[in-house]
Amino acid sequence: MVDVNLSDAEKRYIVDGVKLGTRVDGRDHLDYRQLEIETGLVSTANGSARIRLDRTDVLITVKMEMEPPLLDQPKNGQLHFFVNCSANAAPEFEGRGGEDLATSLSSMLERVYSSPHTLNTAKLCVVPGKHVKVLYVDIEILECGGNLFDAVSLGVKAALWATKMPRIYITGEDGGELEFSVSDNPCDVDRLDVS
Amino acid sequence: MEIQLASELPRVKAMVGAQGSSRPRLVTPGEVISQDTSFMRGHGTYMEEGVQVASVAGYVTRVNRLITVTPLRQVYQGAVGDTIVGRITQVQNNRWKVDVNSRLDAELRLSNIHLPGGEQRRSNLEDERGMRGLLKNGDLVCVEVQKITDDGLLRLAARSTKFGKLSQGTLLAVSPSLIVQDKQRMHDLPCGARVVFGANGYVYITPIIPQEQSSSYTVNFEEVPVDIRKTIGRLRNCIKLLAHHSIMISPTSVMAAFDLSTEQEYEVKDLLKPNIMQHIAMTTVQMMNE
């Protein structure tokens, strides 16, 4: 994370405060700072969210593609997470500095969303064994002000909730290959169940 | 976790002072101030094609034939005699480099500090080796600006006992333009905490230690009790909300906001919410104008 330069006296003050159950600004252990969530910002993506937790700023976009499924999971869609720690977020992220943090964030998200209780990927199936919906979730860290894991996971949930996937209708069969038509109607969409 | 709709967040309202007639004239860079060439050009202006143009965003002040534009927000430039708070970034041969919220890191020489041991003496080789024992990377110090060199580098000094290393507490960074000019920078507030309003925008809040230590370079690591922490937290949040609403920060305004928040029985952490912040800020401005 971001390196903070503090004096021993300040560190002692903070640590003693944690022992006594209070933070420097009067919050308790588990209190969040001011949280702001905005969805639907990026019109070119299927779903997007921007989350601001005091100084932390994260932008998430979700895009949907149709692809053949994984061999061992023919009836399930997939979720892929890509985290990019922008160099604007913190001086340490310049060049390849943010890669370790990015990999740990994306592996955390993969673990969390691998369970069917988080998101049921069976609902993302179009034609079992042949075509499934794949969601590419891109996370851009715009500013790093602490508590990235919470901010990113809240943002991803918000972005997935806001995702609108156009309905896909199977129109016919042409020599073994199925034909699809994607609905142009902006209201004719499928939503994800993120409860 | 409290959840609120974004549309319900308070809009930032303009807090106008009581006197409307003597409103200063605000200009932006590039705006023409006057066509009259007989005015003398002060700081913040320049001549372009025979007219006087502002080079900074600020308010116009006119004294006889001198026109200046004083910027609203500015990086700390430094003035000789200012008391400021800085953080040590580097330990060099016979000096320390200090971050003072300015364009350049300032310099604190070993010969300019009050050496431990009481009596005045010249620093020798042993002192140079032991510099890290006095102040190391990350330490906070309260110092005075001694001199400003031609290229803007600040030379600092900590000659008397009131300057030196700062003990347990918390640091806040606000814009230096919001700090009121004051001879006394360190104030012992009636609520039980000591606040150092550094002229450079660094404000340090610390509990009041009953006895003064002989050497100002040892830190008191005694545990600070919860009630003083609450006072410090409340002061910190009050200063933050005043700075957020661009209200001048002085011992009076901070104590006004502090007393107001205690009267209204707000919890320390409630002062982090935008609508409560705005309420206290507006009421403080009203009280200050009376």
mmCIF file of N, CA and C in Angstrom, chain B residues 39-96:
data_model
loop_
_atom_site.group_PDB
_atom_site.id
_atom_site.type_symbol
_atom_site.label_atom_id
_atom_site.label_comp_id
_atom_site.label_asym_id
_atom_site.label_seq_id
_atom_site.Cartn_x
_atom_site.Cartn_y
_atom_site.Cartn_z
ATOM 1 N N PHE B 39 -1.001 53.524 -12.681
ATOM 2 C CA PHE B 39 -0.902 52.711 -11.468
ATOM 3 C C PHE B 39 0.416 51.964 -11.435
ATOM 4 N N MET B 40 0.963 51.792 -10.255
ATOM 5 C CA MET B 40 2.168 50.969 -10.099
ATOM 6 C C MET B 40 1.728 49.512 -10.031
ATOM 7 N N ARG B 41 2.521 48.652 -10.658
ATOM 8 C CA ARG B 41 2.134 47.244 -10.688
ATOM 9 C C ARG B 41 2.744 46.506 -9.512
ATOM 10 N N GLY B 42 1.889 45.945 -8.672
ATOM 11 C CA GLY B 42 2.391 45.202 -7.514
ATOM 12 C C GLY B 42 2.440 43.712 -7.806
ATOM 13 N N HIS B 43 2.549 42.931 -6.734
ATOM 14 C CA HIS B 43 2.596 41.472 -6.896
ATOM 15 C C HIS B 43 1.295 40.966 -7.472
ATOM 16 N N GLY B 44 1.378 39.950 -8.296
ATOM 17 C CA GLY B 44 0.169 39.336 -8.815
ATOM 18 C C GLY B 44 -0.363 39.997 -10.062
ATOM 19 N N THR B 45 0.401 40.969 -10.631
ATOM 20 C CA THR B 45 -0.075 41.599 -11.861
ATOM 21 C C THR B 45 1.073 41.680 -12.858
ATOM 22 N N TYR B 46 0.731 41.928 -14.103
ATOM 23 C CA TYR B 46 1.758 42.177 -15.111
ATOM 24 C C TYR B 46 1.155 43.042 -16.205
ATOM 25 N N MET B 47 2.013 43.658 -16.994
ATOM 26 C CA MET B 47 1.540 44.528 -18.076
ATOM 27 C C MET B 47 1.507 43.746 -19.372
ATOM 28 N N GLU B 48 0.428 43.925 -20.111
ATOM 29 C CA GLU B 48 0.346 43.272 -21.417
ATOM 30 C C GLU B 48 -0.357 44.219 -22.363
ATOM 31 N N GLU B 49 0.362 44.670 -23.373
ATOM 32 C CA GLU B 49 -0.205 45.572 -24.377
ATOM 33 C C GLU B 49 -0.831 46.804 -23.749
ATOM 34 N N GLY B 50 -0.134 47.344 -22.759
ATOM 35 C CA GLY B 50 -0.579 48.595 -22.180
ATOM 36 C C GLY B 50 -1.670 48.509 -21.137
ATOM 37 N N VAL B 51 -2.142 47.299 -20.809
ATOM 38 C CA VAL B 51 -3.145 47.181 -19.745
ATOM 39 C C VAL B 51 -2.582 46.305 -18.628
ATOM 40 N N GLN B 52 -3.128 46.501 -17.463
ATOM 41 C CA GLN B 52 -2.659 45.750 -16.307
ATOM 42 C C GLN B 52 -3.526 44.501 -16.152
ATOM 43 N N VAL B 53 -2.859 43.342 -16.128
ATOM 44 C CA VAL B 53 -3.575 42.064 -16.108
ATOM 45 C C VAL B 53 -3.191 41.295 -14.846
ATOM 46 N N ALA B 54 -4.153 40.541 -14.298
ATOM 47 C CA ALA B 54 -3.877 39.734 -13.106
ATOM 48 C C ALA B 54 -3.155 38.456 -13.519
ATOM 49 N N SER B 55 -2.220 38.034 -12.705
ATOM 50 C CA SER B 55 -1.517 36.776 -13.001
ATOM 51 C C SER B 55 -1.908 35.656 -12.051
ATOM 52 N N VAL B 56 -2.655 35.974 -10.988
ATOM 53 C CA VAL B 56 -3.110 34.948 -10.046
ATOM 54 C C VAL B 56 -4.612 35.121 -9.815
ATOM 55 N N ALA B 57 -5.232 34.107 -9.236
ATOM 56 C CA ALA B 57 -6.646 34.193 -8.893
ATOM 57 C C ALA B 57 -6.731 34.717 -7.473
ATOM 58 N N GLY B 58 -7.301 35.920 -7.307
ATOM 59 C CA GLY B 58 -7.354 36.484 -5.970
ATOM 60 C C GLY B 58 -8.163 37.754 -5.944
ATOM 61 N N TYR B 59 -7.968 38.548 -4.903
ATOM 62 C CA TYR B 59 -8.728 39.798 -4.790
ATOM 63 C C TYR B 59 -7.790 40.992 -4.960
ATOM 64 N N VAL B 60 -8.371 42.052 -5.518
ATOM 65 C CA VAL B 60 -7.582 43.237 -5.857
ATOM 66 C C VAL B 60 -7.526 44.173 -4.654
ATOM 67 N N THR B 61 -6.331 44.609 -4.307
ATOM 68 C CA THR B 61 -6.214 45.617 -3.250
ATOM 69 C C THR B 61 -5.495 46.829 -3.842
ATOM 70 N N ARG B 62 -5.974 48.000 -3.494
ATOM 71 C CA ARG B 62 -5.391 49.229 -4.042
ATOM 72 C C ARG B 62 -4.971 50.135 -2.900
ATOM 73 N N VAL B 63 -3.690 50.455 -2.872
ATOM 74 C CA VAL B 63 -3.193 51.400 -1.873
ATOM 75 C C VAL B 63 -2.599 52.561 -2.643
ATOM 76 N N ASN B 64 -3.246 53.728 -2.596
ATOM 77 C CA ASN B 64 -2.830 54.901 -3.365
ATOM 78 C C ASN B 64 -2.677 54.538 -4.838
ATOM 79 N N ARG B 65 -1.435 54.505 -5.336
ATOM 80 C CA ARG B 65 -1.298 54.181 -6.753
ATOM 81 C C ARG B 65 -0.749 52.786 -6.972
ATOM 82 N N LEU B 66 -0.766 51.958 -5.956
ATOM 83 C CA LEU B 66 -0.230 50.598 -6.102
ATOM 84 C C LEU B 66 -1.379 49.608 -6.143
ATOM 85 N N ILE B 67 -1.393 48.800 -7.198
ATOM 86 C CA ILE B 67 -2.437 47.765 -7.304
ATOM 87 C C ILE B 67 -1.760 46.406 -7.156
ATOM 88 N N THR B 68 -2.269 45.611 -6.238
ATOM 89 C CA THR B 68 -1.760 44.244 -6.114
ATOM 90 C C THR B 68 -2.939 43.282 -6.135
ATOM 91 N N VAL B 69 -2.633 42.048 -6.511
ATOM 92 C CA VAL B 69 -3.625 40.987 -6.444
ATOM 93 C C VAL B 69 -3.106 39.964 -5.436
ATOM 94 N N THR B 70 -3.844 39.779 -4.356
ATOM 95 C CA THR B 70 -3.436 38.797 -3.344
ATOM 96 C C THR B 70 -4.127 37.480 -3.653
ATOM 97 N N PRO B 71 -3.337 36.428 -3.854
ATOM 98 C CA PRO B 71 -3.977 35.159 -4.217
ATOM 99 C C PRO B 71 -4.780 34.569 -3.064
ATOM 100 N N LEU B 72 -5.875 33.851 -3.437
ATOM 101 C CA LEU B 72 -6.721 33.229 -2.432
ATOM 102 C C LEU B 72 -6.058 31.996 -1.843
ATOM 103 N N ARG B 73 -5.480 31.200 -2.705
ATOM 104 C CA ARG B 73 -4.781 30.004 -2.239
ATOM 105 C C ARG B 73 -3.389 30.004 -2.829
ATOM 106 N N GLN B 74 -2.407 29.724 -2.009
ATOM 107 C CA GLN B 74 -1.042 29.755 -2.502
ATOM 108 C C GLN B 74 -0.220 28.712 -1.773
ATOM 109 N N VAL B 75 0.757 28.152 -2.467
ATOM 110 C CA VAL B 75 1.692 27.263 -1.794
ATOM 111 C C VAL B 75 2.472 28.111 -0.782
ATOM 112 N N TYR B 76 2.845 27.523 0.334
ATOM 113 C CA TYR B 76 3.527 28.299 1.364
ATOM 114 C C TYR B 76 4.846 28.850 0.857
ATOM 115 N N GLN B 77 5.012 30.179 0.894
ATOM 116 C CA GLN B 77 6.238 30.793 0.387
ATOM 117 C C GLN B 77 7.268 30.945 1.493
ATOM 118 N N GLY B 78 6.801 31.249 2.690
ATOM 119 C CA GLY B 78 7.715 31.440 3.807
ATOM 120 C C GLY B 78 7.964 32.904 4.087
ATOM 121 N N ALA B 79 8.038 33.247 5.367
ATOM 122 C CA ALA B 79 8.369 34.615 5.777
ATOM 123 C C ALA B 79 9.267 34.503 6.997
ATOM 124 N N VAL B 80 10.277 35.370 7.065
ATOM 125 C CA VAL B 80 11.224 35.296 8.185
ATOM 126 C C VAL B 80 10.479 35.535 9.482
ATOM 127 N N GLY B 81 10.693 34.666 10.462
ATOM 128 C CA GLY B 81 10.046 34.814 11.758
ATOM 129 C C GLY B 81 8.819 33.949 11.929
ATOM 130 N N ASP B 82 8.345 33.298 10.866
ATOM 131 C CA ASP B 82 7.182 32.423 10.961
ATOM 132 C C ASP B 82 7.501 31.207 11.811
ATOM 133 N N THR B 83 6.551 30.800 12.605
ATOM 134 C CA THR B 83 6.682 29.531 13.329
ATOM 135 C C THR B 83 5.940 28.487 12.524
ATOM 136 N N ILE B 84 6.639 27.418 12.161
ATOM 137 C CA ILE B 84 6.004 26.389 11.325
ATOM 138 C C ILE B 84 6.259 25.002 11.888
ATOM 139 N N VAL B 85 5.485 24.052 11.359
ATOM 140 C CA VAL B 85 5.641 22.654 11.738
ATOM 141 C C VAL B 85 6.156 21.920 10.517
ATOM 142 N N GLY B 86 7.190 21.108 10.687
ATOM 143 C CA GLY B 86 7.743 20.391 9.537
ATOM 144 C C GLY B 86 8.049 18.952 9.880
ATOM 145 N N ARG B 87 8.227 18.148 8.836
ATOM 146 C CA ARG B 87 8.557 16.738 9.039
ATOM 147 C C ARG B 87 9.921 16.462 8.434
ATOM 148 N N ILE B 88 10.785 15.782 9.189
ATOM 149 C CA ILE B 88 12.143 15.486 8.725
ATOM 150 C C ILE B 88 12.073 14.463 7.607
ATOM 151 N N THR B 89 12.695 14.766 6.468
ATOM 152 C CA THR B 89 12.710 13.804 5.365
ATOM 153 C C THR B 89 14.074 13.171 5.178
ATOM 154 N N GLN B 90 15.140 13.906 5.533
ATOM 155 C CA GLN B 90 16.491 13.368 5.324
ATOM 156 C C GLN B 90 17.417 13.807 6.440
ATOM 157 N N VAL B 91 18.371 12.941 6.775
ATOM 158 C CA VAL B 91 19.411 13.334 7.731
ATOM 159 C C VAL B 91 20.712 13.423 6.950
ATOM 160 N N GLN B 92 21.286 14.612 6.857
ATOM 161 C CA GLN B 92 22.533 14.769 6.118
ATOM 162 C C GLN B 92 23.669 15.038 7.096
ATOM 163 N N ASN B 93 24.849 15.406 6.558
ATOM 164 C CA ASN B 93 26.047 15.549 7.392
ATOM 165 C C ASN B 93 25.890 16.404 8.627
ATOM 166 N N ASN B 94 25.478 17.628 8.423
ATOM 167 C CA ASN B 94 25.329 18.491 9.588
ATOM 168 C C ASN B 94 24.008 19.237 9.541
ATOM 169 N N ARG B 95 23.070 18.674 8.791
ATOM 170 C CA ARG B 95 21.757 19.320 8.736
ATOM 171 C C ARG B 95 20.688 18.292 8.419
ATOM 172 N N TRP B 96 19.451 18.736 8.664
ATOM 173 C CA TRP B 96 18.303 17.916 8.319
ATOM 174 C C TRP B 96 17.521 18.584 7.209
#
